[in-house]
Amino acid sequence: MLKNNRNEKVVHMKKHILTLLLPTLMASNAAMAAQLY
């Protein structure tokens, strides 16, 4: 039970980090694309 709870926390953190990083990645990709053109 305890181990399962910890895994869920890790998954939740990963999702949270992804949600935070996604806009940053999109922005940096857009900046790179703008530099290419």
Coordinates of C-alpha atoms in Angstrom, one line a residue, residues 10-31:
V10 CA 6.1 9.9 -8.6
V11 CA 3.7 9.6 -11.5
H12 CA 1.8 12.7 -10.4
M13 CA 5.1 14.6 -10.1
K14 CA 6.2 13.5 -13.6
K15 CA 2.9 14.6 -15.0
H16 CA 3.2 17.9 -13.2
I17 CA 6.8 18.5 -14.4
L18 CA 5.6 17.6 -18.0
T19 CA 2.8 20.1 -17.8
L20 CA 5.2 22.7 -16.6
L21 CA 7.9 21.9 -19.2
L22 CA 5.6 21.6 -22.2
P23 CA 4.9 25.4 -22.7
T24 CA 8.7 26.0 -22.2
L25 CA 9.5 23.4 -24.8
M26 CA 6.9 24.8 -27.2
A27 CA 8.3 28.3 -26.8
S28 CA 11.9 27.3 -27.3
N29 CA 10.9 25.2 -30.4
A30 CA 9.0 28.3 -31.8
A31 CA 12.1 30.4 -31.1

